Structures are given as structure tokens and as C-alpha cells.
Short mmCIF file of C-alpha atoms and ligand atoms in Angstrom, two decimals:
data_model
loop_
_atom_site.label_atom_id
_atom_site.label_comp_id
_atom_site.label_asym_id
_atom_site.label_seq_id
_atom_site.Cartn_x
_atom_site.Cartn_y
_atom_site.Cartn_z
CA MET L 1 92.64 94.11 140.88
CA THR L 2 92.32 96.14 144.09
CA HIS L 3 90.54 94.50 147.04
CA LYS L 4 88.43 96.77 149.22
CA VAL L 5 88.63 95.55 152.79
CA THR L 6 87.12 96.98 155.97
CA LEU L 7 89.85 97.28 158.57
CA ILE L 8 89.08 97.34 162.30
CA PRO L 9 92.39 97.82 164.14
CA GLY L 10 90.62 97.39 167.50
CA ASP L 11 92.28 98.34 170.79
CA GLY L 12 94.87 96.97 173.23
CA ILE L 13 97.41 95.10 171.08
CA GLY L 14 95.01 95.34 168.11
CA PRO L 15 96.55 98.35 166.32
CA GLU L 16 100.09 96.93 166.71
CA VAL L 17 99.32 93.48 165.31
CA ILE L 18 97.05 94.86 162.58
CA GLN L 19 99.67 97.38 161.46
CA ALA L 20 102.31 94.63 161.25
CA THR L 21 99.92 92.46 159.25
CA VAL L 22 98.91 95.23 156.85
CA ARG L 23 102.59 95.97 156.13
CA ILE L 24 103.18 92.30 155.29
CA LEU L 25 100.05 92.06 153.16
CA GLU L 26 101.08 95.12 151.17
CA ALA L 27 104.57 93.70 150.65
CA THR L 28 103.05 90.76 148.73
CA GLY L 29 102.18 93.10 145.85
CA VAL L 30 98.44 92.43 146.17
CA LYS L 31 96.57 95.74 146.03
CA PHE L 32 94.25 96.68 148.89
CA GLU L 33 92.07 99.67 149.58
CA TRP L 34 91.58 99.74 153.35
CA GLU L 35 88.51 101.35 154.88
CA SER L 36 89.63 101.73 158.49
CA PHE L 37 87.29 102.31 161.47
CA ALA L 38 87.39 102.35 165.24
CA ALA L 39 84.98 100.14 167.18
CA GLY L 40 84.05 99.72 170.84
CA ALA L 41 84.97 102.27 173.52
CA GLU L 42 87.21 104.26 171.13
CA ALA L 43 84.39 104.63 168.60
CA PHE L 44 81.93 105.64 171.31
CA GLU L 45 84.15 108.55 172.34
CA LYS L 46 84.19 109.84 168.80
CA TYR L 47 80.78 108.91 167.34
CA LYS L 48 78.63 108.05 170.40
CA GLU L 49 78.16 104.62 168.82
CA TYR L 50 80.07 101.41 169.59
CA ILE L 51 79.72 100.26 165.98
CA PRO L 52 79.63 103.51 163.98
CA LYS L 53 77.28 103.69 161.03
CA GLU L 54 80.28 104.26 158.71
CA LEU L 55 81.78 100.95 159.85
CA ASN L 56 78.49 99.14 159.40
CA ASP L 57 78.05 100.59 155.88
CA SER L 58 81.62 99.72 154.96
CA ILE L 59 81.17 96.04 155.85
CA GLU L 60 77.91 95.98 153.90
CA ARG L 61 79.81 97.37 150.91
CA THR L 62 83.10 95.44 151.03
CA ARG L 63 81.75 92.20 152.55
CA VAL L 64 85.25 91.44 153.83
CA GLY L 65 86.78 92.58 157.11
CA LEU L 66 90.14 92.22 158.83
CA LYS L 67 89.75 92.85 162.52
CA GLY L 68 91.93 93.32 165.58
CA PRO L 69 90.59 92.47 169.04
CA VAL L 70 88.23 94.85 170.82
CA THR L 71 88.03 95.04 174.62
CA THR L 72 84.72 94.20 176.30
CA PRO L 73 84.19 95.48 179.84
CA ILE L 74 83.80 92.73 182.45
CA GLY L 75 80.70 92.41 184.64
CA GLY L 76 78.96 95.52 183.25
CA GLY L 77 79.29 98.22 180.59
CA PHE L 78 78.55 97.80 176.90
CA SER L 79 77.92 94.42 175.24
CA SER L 80 80.68 92.83 173.18
CA ILE L 81 80.97 94.48 169.78
CA ASN L 82 82.72 91.30 168.57
CA VAL L 83 79.59 89.29 169.30
CA GLU L 84 77.38 92.08 167.89
CA LEU L 85 79.27 92.14 164.56
CA ARG L 86 78.94 88.35 164.23
CA LYS L 87 75.21 88.52 164.90
CA ARG L 88 74.52 91.62 162.81
CA PHE L 89 76.19 90.23 159.68
CA GLU L 90 75.06 86.64 160.33
CA LEU L 91 78.65 85.40 160.47
CA PHE L 92 77.36 82.09 161.71
CA ALA L 93 80.47 79.90 161.43
CA ASN L 94 83.60 80.66 163.41
CA PHE L 95 86.44 78.70 161.84
CA ARG L 96 89.65 78.19 163.85
CA PRO L 97 92.39 75.97 162.44
CA ILE L 98 94.83 74.70 165.07
CA ARG L 99 98.23 73.76 163.67
CA ASN L 100 101.79 73.74 165.03
CA LEU L 101 104.40 76.01 163.53
CA PRO L 102 107.86 74.57 162.89
CA HIS L 103 110.32 74.68 165.76
CA ILE L 104 107.94 75.87 168.46
CA PRO L 105 108.40 73.25 171.15
CA THR L 106 105.03 71.99 172.39
CA ARG L 107 103.91 68.86 174.17
CA TYR L 108 102.33 67.60 170.94
CA PRO L 109 104.02 68.13 167.55
CA GLY L 110 101.98 67.86 164.38
CA VAL L 111 98.58 68.82 165.78
CA ASP L 112 96.18 69.60 162.94
CA LEU L 113 92.59 70.09 163.95
CA ILE L 114 89.84 72.63 163.36
CA VAL L 115 87.33 74.14 165.75
CA VAL L 116 84.03 75.14 164.13
CA ARG L 117 82.02 77.25 166.56
CA GLU L 118 78.42 78.39 166.18
CA ASN L 119 78.73 82.14 166.29
CA THR L 120 75.33 83.78 166.63
CA GLU L 121 73.41 82.32 169.58
CA GLY L 122 73.75 80.05 172.64
CA LEU L 123 74.52 81.91 175.88
CA TYR L 124 76.05 84.68 173.72
CA SER L 125 72.53 85.83 172.89
CA GLY L 126 73.15 88.02 175.95
CA ILE L 127 69.57 87.75 177.21
CA GLU L 128 69.97 88.16 180.95
CA HIS L 129 67.87 89.70 183.68
CA GLU L 130 67.56 89.90 187.42
CA VAL L 131 64.52 87.90 188.48
CA VAL L 132 64.62 89.18 192.08
CA PRO L 133 67.61 90.65 193.92
CA GLY L 134 70.19 87.88 194.28
CA VAL L 135 68.79 85.77 191.43
CA VAL L 136 69.66 86.29 187.76
CA GLU L 137 68.65 84.37 184.68
CA SER L 138 70.67 83.99 181.48
CA LEU L 139 68.99 82.38 178.50
CA LYS L 140 70.72 79.93 176.20
CA ILE L 141 69.11 80.11 172.77
CA ILE L 142 69.62 77.16 170.43
CA THR L 143 67.72 77.03 167.15
CA GLU L 144 67.37 74.34 164.53
CA LYS L 145 68.23 76.88 161.82
CA ALA L 146 71.55 78.03 163.33
CA SER L 147 72.58 74.54 164.46
CA THR L 148 71.88 73.08 161.03
CA ARG L 149 73.68 75.79 159.06
CA VAL L 150 76.85 75.60 161.16
CA SER L 151 76.78 71.79 160.96
CA ARG L 152 76.43 71.99 157.20
CA PHE L 153 79.34 74.44 157.07
CA ALA L 154 81.56 71.96 158.96
CA PHE L 155 80.57 68.97 156.82
CA GLU L 156 80.92 70.92 153.56
CA TYR L 157 84.37 72.10 154.64
CA ALA L 158 85.34 68.53 155.53
CA ARG L 159 84.14 67.21 152.17
CA LYS L 160 85.90 69.90 150.13
CA ASN L 161 89.15 69.58 152.06
CA LYS L 162 89.19 65.81 152.44
CA ARG L 163 88.91 65.90 156.21
CA LYS L 164 87.88 62.56 157.68
CA LYS L 165 86.13 63.04 161.02
CA ILE L 166 83.74 65.42 162.75
CA HIS L 167 82.89 65.29 166.45
CA SER L 168 79.89 67.24 167.69
CA ILE L 169 80.71 68.52 171.20
CA HIS L 170 77.83 68.93 173.65
CA LYS L 171 76.43 68.71 177.16
CA ALA L 172 73.14 67.12 176.16
CA ASN L 173 73.19 64.85 179.20
CA ILE L 174 72.37 67.96 181.28
CA MET L 175 70.97 70.46 178.75
CA LYS L 176 68.76 67.88 177.16
CA LEU L 177 66.64 70.29 175.14
CA SER L 178 69.13 72.92 173.98
CA ASP L 179 72.26 70.82 173.42
CA GLY L 180 69.96 67.95 172.50
CA LEU L 181 68.65 70.03 169.58
CA PHE L 182 72.18 71.01 168.51
CA LEU L 183 73.17 67.33 168.52
CA ARG L 184 70.10 66.24 166.59
CA CYS L 185 70.85 68.83 163.90
CA SER L 186 74.49 67.79 163.50
CA ARG L 187 73.45 64.12 163.47
CA THR L 188 70.87 64.77 160.74
CA VAL L 189 73.34 66.71 158.59
CA SER L 190 76.00 63.99 159.10
CA LYS L 191 73.77 61.48 157.30
CA GLU L 192 74.28 63.41 154.05
CA TYR L 193 78.05 62.94 154.31
CA PRO L 194 78.60 59.16 154.66
CA GLU L 195 82.31 59.45 153.78
CA ILE L 196 82.94 61.50 156.95
CA THR L 197 83.08 59.67 160.27
CA TYR L 198 80.73 61.32 162.75
CA GLY L 199 81.15 61.15 166.54
CA GLU L 200 79.76 62.87 169.64
CA HIS L 201 81.67 63.73 172.82
CA ILE L 202 80.56 65.48 175.99
CA VAL L 203 82.39 68.79 176.39
CA ASP L 204 84.10 68.13 179.75
CA ASN L 205 85.41 64.78 178.56
CA THR L 206 86.57 66.51 175.35
CA CYS L 207 88.79 68.87 177.38
CA MET L 208 90.48 65.88 179.00
CA GLN L 209 90.75 64.00 175.69
CA LEU L 210 92.33 67.04 174.02
CA VAL L 211 95.11 67.39 176.56
CA MET L 212 95.72 63.62 176.66
CA ASN L 213 95.58 62.89 172.92
CA PRO L 214 94.66 65.72 170.52
CA TYR L 215 95.47 63.52 167.51
CA GLN L 216 92.17 61.64 167.88
CA TYR L 217 90.29 64.72 166.60
CA ASP L 218 89.99 66.24 163.15
CA ILE L 219 87.10 68.74 163.17
CA LEU L 220 85.33 69.75 166.40
CA LEU L 221 81.85 71.20 165.92
CA MET L 222 80.08 72.96 168.78
CA GLU L 223 77.83 75.72 170.06
CA ASN L 224 79.11 79.17 170.94
CA LEU L 225 80.40 79.03 174.53
CA TYR L 226 82.05 75.61 174.25
CA GLY L 227 83.73 76.83 171.05
CA ASP L 228 85.07 79.91 172.82
CA ILE L 229 86.58 77.90 175.67
CA LEU L 230 87.89 74.97 173.65
CA SER L 231 89.54 77.31 171.11
CA ASP L 232 91.78 78.74 173.83
CA LEU L 233 92.52 75.24 175.13
CA CYS L 234 93.47 74.16 171.61
CA ALA L 235 95.62 77.30 171.20
CA GLY L 236 97.55 76.13 174.27
CA LEU L 237 98.28 72.83 172.54
CA VAL L 238 100.15 74.50 169.68
CA GLY L 239 102.08 77.29 171.42
CA GLY L 240 99.53 79.84 172.64
CA LEU L 241 97.11 82.55 171.62
CA GLY L 242 99.72 84.51 169.69
CA LEU L 243 99.59 81.88 166.96
CA VAL L 244 96.02 80.81 166.29
CA PRO L 245 93.96 82.41 163.51
CA GLY L 246 90.24 82.59 162.95
CA ALA L 247 87.56 83.56 160.48
CA ASN L 248 83.89 84.40 160.89
CA PHE L 249 81.98 83.24 157.82
CA GLY L 250 78.44 84.09 156.74
CA HIS L 251 76.67 83.58 153.43
CA GLU L 252 77.11 87.27 152.54
CA CYS L 253 80.38 88.34 154.14
CA ALA L 254 83.35 87.29 156.24
CA ILE L 255 85.42 88.92 158.98
CA PHE L 256 88.88 87.58 159.74
CA GLU L 257 90.29 87.88 163.27
CA ALA L 258 92.58 86.01 165.64
CA VAL L 259 91.27 83.89 168.50
CA HIS L 260 93.00 86.11 171.08
CA GLY L 261 91.71 89.25 172.76
CA SER L 262 93.14 92.73 173.27
CA ALA L 263 95.79 91.51 175.78
CA PRO L 264 95.85 94.69 177.91
CA ASP L 265 98.77 93.24 179.92
CA ILE L 266 101.14 93.65 176.96
CA ALA L 267 99.47 96.44 174.93
CA GLY L 268 101.50 99.38 173.63
CA LYS L 269 104.86 97.70 174.22
CA ASN L 270 105.60 96.39 170.73
CA ILE L 271 105.90 92.85 172.10
CA ALA L 272 102.65 91.21 170.94
CA ASN L 273 102.91 88.38 168.47
CA PRO L 274 101.18 89.33 165.19
CA THR L 275 101.27 85.73 163.87
CA ALA L 276 97.66 84.95 164.82
CA VAL L 277 96.29 87.99 162.97
CA LEU L 278 98.69 87.37 160.08
CA ARG L 279 97.45 83.79 159.73
CA SER L 280 93.87 85.12 159.87
CA ALA L 281 94.87 87.40 156.98
CA LEU L 282 96.06 84.30 155.11
CA LEU L 283 92.57 82.89 155.42
CA MET L 284 91.33 86.22 154.06
CA LEU L 285 93.73 86.07 151.09
CA ARG L 286 92.39 82.60 150.23
CA HIS L 287 88.84 83.91 150.53
CA LEU L 288 89.76 86.70 148.09
CA GLY L 289 91.30 84.20 145.65
CA GLU L 290 94.87 85.45 146.30
CA THR L 291 96.32 81.98 146.86
CA ASP L 292 99.85 82.78 145.66
CA ALA L 293 100.22 85.64 148.11
CA ALA L 294 98.88 83.41 150.92
CA LEU L 295 101.46 80.72 150.08
CA LYS L 296 104.21 83.32 149.92
CA ILE L 297 103.43 84.59 153.42
CA ARG L 298 102.94 81.10 154.78
CA SER L 299 106.31 80.03 153.52
CA ALA L 300 107.91 83.18 155.03
CA ILE L 301 106.26 82.42 158.41
CA ASP L 302 107.68 78.88 158.32
CA GLU L 303 111.12 80.26 157.51
CA VAL L 304 111.12 82.90 160.26
CA TYR L 305 109.97 80.33 162.81
CA ARG L 306 112.59 77.84 161.64
CA ASP L 307 115.32 80.49 161.95
CA ARG L 308 114.08 81.56 165.45
CA SER L 309 116.18 84.75 165.70
CA LYS L 310 113.24 87.15 165.13
CA LEU L 311 110.52 85.58 167.22
CA THR L 312 108.43 87.42 169.81
CA ARG L 313 108.63 86.68 173.56
CA ASP L 314 105.53 84.54 173.88
CA VAL L 315 107.27 81.90 171.75
CA GLY L 316 110.68 82.20 173.36
CA GLY L 317 112.24 85.04 171.30
CA THR L 318 113.27 88.62 172.07
CA ALA L 319 112.10 90.47 168.94
CA GLY L 320 109.37 93.11 168.91
CA THR L 321 106.16 93.05 166.88
CA SER L 322 107.60 95.30 164.17
CA GLU L 323 110.92 93.42 163.99
CA PHE L 324 109.03 90.17 163.46
CA ALA L 325 107.06 91.82 160.64
CA ASP L 326 110.31 93.09 159.06
CA ALA L 327 111.70 89.53 159.17
CA ILE L 328 108.62 88.15 157.41
CA ILE L 329 108.89 90.81 154.69
CA GLN L 330 112.58 90.08 154.24
CA ALA L 331 111.92 86.33 154.05
CA MET L 332 109.33 86.97 151.32
CA GLU L 333 111.80 89.05 149.34
CA THR L 334 114.50 86.36 149.40
CA GLN L 335 112.15 83.43 148.90
CA SER L 336 112.73 81.31 145.81
CA THR L 337 109.97 78.70 145.97
CA ALA L 338 106.51 78.71 147.46
CA VAL L 339 105.28 75.93 149.74
CA ALA L 340 102.89 73.28 148.50
CA ALA L 341 99.19 74.07 148.49
CA SER L 342 97.33 73.35 151.72
CA ASP L 343 93.98 74.11 153.28
CA GLN L 344 95.75 75.44 156.38
CA PRO L 345 97.05 78.95 157.14
P1 LIG S 1 93.56 87.75 175.73
O1 LIG S 1 93.45 86.79 174.59
O2 LIG S 1 93.55 89.19 175.39
O3 LIG S 1 94.90 87.45 176.57
C1 LIG S 1 95.14 86.21 177.23
C2 LIG S 1 96.65 86.02 177.45
O4 LIG S 1 97.26 85.74 176.19
C3 LIG S 1 97.34 87.28 177.99
O5 LIG S 1 98.35 86.89 178.87
C4 LIG S 1 97.94 87.93 176.75
O6 LIG S 1 99.09 88.71 177.00
C5 LIG S 1 98.26 86.71 175.88
N1 LIG S 1 98.17 87.04 174.44
C6 LIG S 1 97.03 87.21 173.73
N2 LIG S 1 97.32 87.54 172.47
C7 LIG S 1 98.65 87.57 172.36
C8 LIG S 1 99.56 87.87 171.31
N3 LIG S 1 99.12 88.18 170.07
N4 LIG S 1 100.87 87.82 171.55
C9 LIG S 1 101.34 87.51 172.77
N5 LIG S 1 100.54 87.21 173.81
C10 LIG S 1 99.22 87.25 173.62
O7 LIG S 1 92.36 87.38 176.71
P2 LIG S 1 91.76 88.17 177.96
O8 LIG S 1 92.84 88.78 178.76
O9 LIG S 1 90.85 87.19 178.56
O10 LIG S 1 90.85 89.33 177.33
C11 LIG S 1 91.25 90.69 177.20
C12 LIG S 1 90.15 91.47 176.50
O11 LIG S 1 90.00 91.02 175.15
C13 LIG S 1 88.76 91.34 177.15
O12 LIG S 1 88.17 92.62 177.16
C14 LIG S 1 88.01 90.43 176.22
O13 LIG S 1 86.63 90.66 176.24
C15 LIG S 1 88.62 90.82 174.87
N6 LIG S 1 88.52 89.77 173.84
C16 LIG S 1 88.25 90.18 172.58
C17 LIG S 1 88.19 89.26 171.56
C18 LIG S 1 87.91 89.76 170.17
O14 LIG S 1 88.01 90.95 169.92
N7 LIG S 1 87.57 88.90 169.26
C19 LIG S 1 88.41 87.82 171.79
C20 LIG S 1 88.76 87.50 173.15
C21 LIG S 1 88.79 88.45 174.15
#
């Protein structure tokens, strides 16, 4: 069977890490038909649209996307196309598993937690205006519908994958109405899952708890902005942004992308780490039912990290993006056994 997948290479380090990942995916023997499109500033130059109609139609058709990061201008310019894609296709649950890789020295070995971030509203609704010169207002939208569906996603995932605990992360002591509603929704949903321990932590305390003792958490459930910030903090616990994958799930379709951005500071130098996008592609392979290929790549990643001679600079190596990809492909070719099944990329 051939899988049709919409490919968004993105910009900055996007094309480099996506190209490395596509090469590895194709080396598994799984057949893909890629429908590749520009997005953001690059697309605007060509089509006068930040999300070209062809890209939109392709996602509607394939219902699966693999995406590199896309730059969003700071303090002005066009709105984030990353946020727009999530809203447009109702990709309401952002799923970010945080797990150490072998032989990457970090303060905490054996971290294994998951950030589930509401993906369609909160302060990311982007409703801002200037009330009078010198005063601006930014609206945080929290709805019962979105809070309930992302809570249900987290609890269903926990039940299916035998996860034990969910903490809902909030600031309902200050934002009593908005975060209060989010909390009430996760609390209500939690009652349907008595086998899963449910807890609530305030977001600032959670940051401290995470850097003191990340092992106390299993699944962290939260609204959009807290999820964005805590994901990067959690990435720091396991070796950095070059490693952590993500997936945006909706009822109709899913787009797989790393937590990191376009990293303009290292773009075009063949030094970016493609592991985060590759692990996002593993989540995609599982979504497509290609579990054997996912296990094959996962086992090759473990081997290359154990060996250490072909790692990129962010994790202490000297290899380039393409050399790392070559090493993964070679490890897959020489592999005799696949690793045991796991819910993690
Ligand atoms: P960033 O994630 O691009 O970079 C932060 C730091 O991590 C930089 O030092 C970078 O070199 C490093 N880094 C990131 N990915 C790496 C990789 N694969 N290998 C090695 N090092 C890596 O975050 P930043 O600088 O805040 O944002 C840059 C741009 O990316 C902005 O325009 C932002 O809006 C956009 N962005 C896009 C996202 C998306 O497309 N989903 C997500 C996050 C940011």
C-alpha cells in the first residue's frame, strides 16, 4: 500500500531535517506518495497566500501531514501559519512525548512523560487590539467544548496506553473564569476514568517541580500557552529541542511536527539535528499502521545514539544532518532484531 502524505518542508532548518527524515522513511521500504508544498513567507512570494489553496486541498485529501517548522515574524507581520493550520483542521490535541535517548547525558535519566496541549484556542486565538494608544488588549478564549475534548483525548490515551496519572496544569487562582473552566472540564472528564490518578498543579509551581523532580509526572494536560512553554522546558530535561517530537491530532486528520522552530541561527549549515522530526515521523508511522517500520527506525535511533560517533553538535557530536541520516539508514540495514513494542517514539 502507498501512503499519500502532505509534506510541508517549512523554512529555516525545516527543509534539511525534513529531507533527512524522508530519506530514512523511504529506506524502510514503506511506500509514500509525497504531496509537497511551501507555507508561510515562501508560499506568499509564489502564490500570494501563506497557506496556498493547493496545500489546504492536499491536507483535506490525505488527512495526514508531515511538517517542518515555519518562521513567524515577531511583533508584527503575518499570523503564525502553524497556529492557523491547527485551527483550520481542528487539530485540537498537541501530543508531545518527552523521553531520554540512550547515552545523552542529562540531569535526569529515564524521564518519560507526555505533554498534552490544547491546540486551538487560549491566547493563541490571536484576538488583539489597541484600545487607545499605549493600551492593548489580548483575549484568552477558553471554551467548554475545546477543554473537554482535549481532556478526553488525554484520558483516552492514558487508558489505552496504561498510563497512571494526569495532572491538569492551570493558573485558575488568577484566571478564575478561563482557567477555572479548563480545570472544571478536566475534572469532570477525570471522573469517567477512575483507574487514572488525577491531580491539579498551578503552572508556575509545575515549572519548579519539573526541574526538581520530573519523575513525579506522567501526563501533563494544559491549555495552549502553558503547553507551548512547558514543552520547551521538558525538552531541556531530555537533551534539548533537537530531540523532542510532536503530533497535532484532530478527529479528521493529523499533522506531525517537532516541538522546535525554524532555528534561523543554524539554518542552511547542515548541522541541525533531525531526530525530533524523525521521531515525529515515527508517531506518523504508528498512525498509519506501519508499526514495524516505526520499530525499525526507533531501534536504529537507539543504536546510533549508543554508538555516538555520528551525532549532531547539539548533543555533543560533530556529524552533519545528512551524515546522521546516513548512519540511521545504515543501522537499519544491518539491524537483526527490532526493539520491543512501546507507545513511545
Ligand atoms: P527554535 O526552536 O527555532 O530554536 C531555539 C534554539 O534551539 C536555537 O538555539 C536553535 O538553534 C535550537 N534548535 C532548535 N531546533 C534544533 C534542532 N533540530 N537541532 C539543533 N538545534 C536546534 O525557537 P525560536 O528561535 O524561538 O524560533 C525561531 C522561529 O521558529 C520563530 O519564527 C518561531 O515563530 C518559529 N517556530 C515555529 C514552530 C513551528 O513551526 N511549529 C514552533 C516554534 C517556533
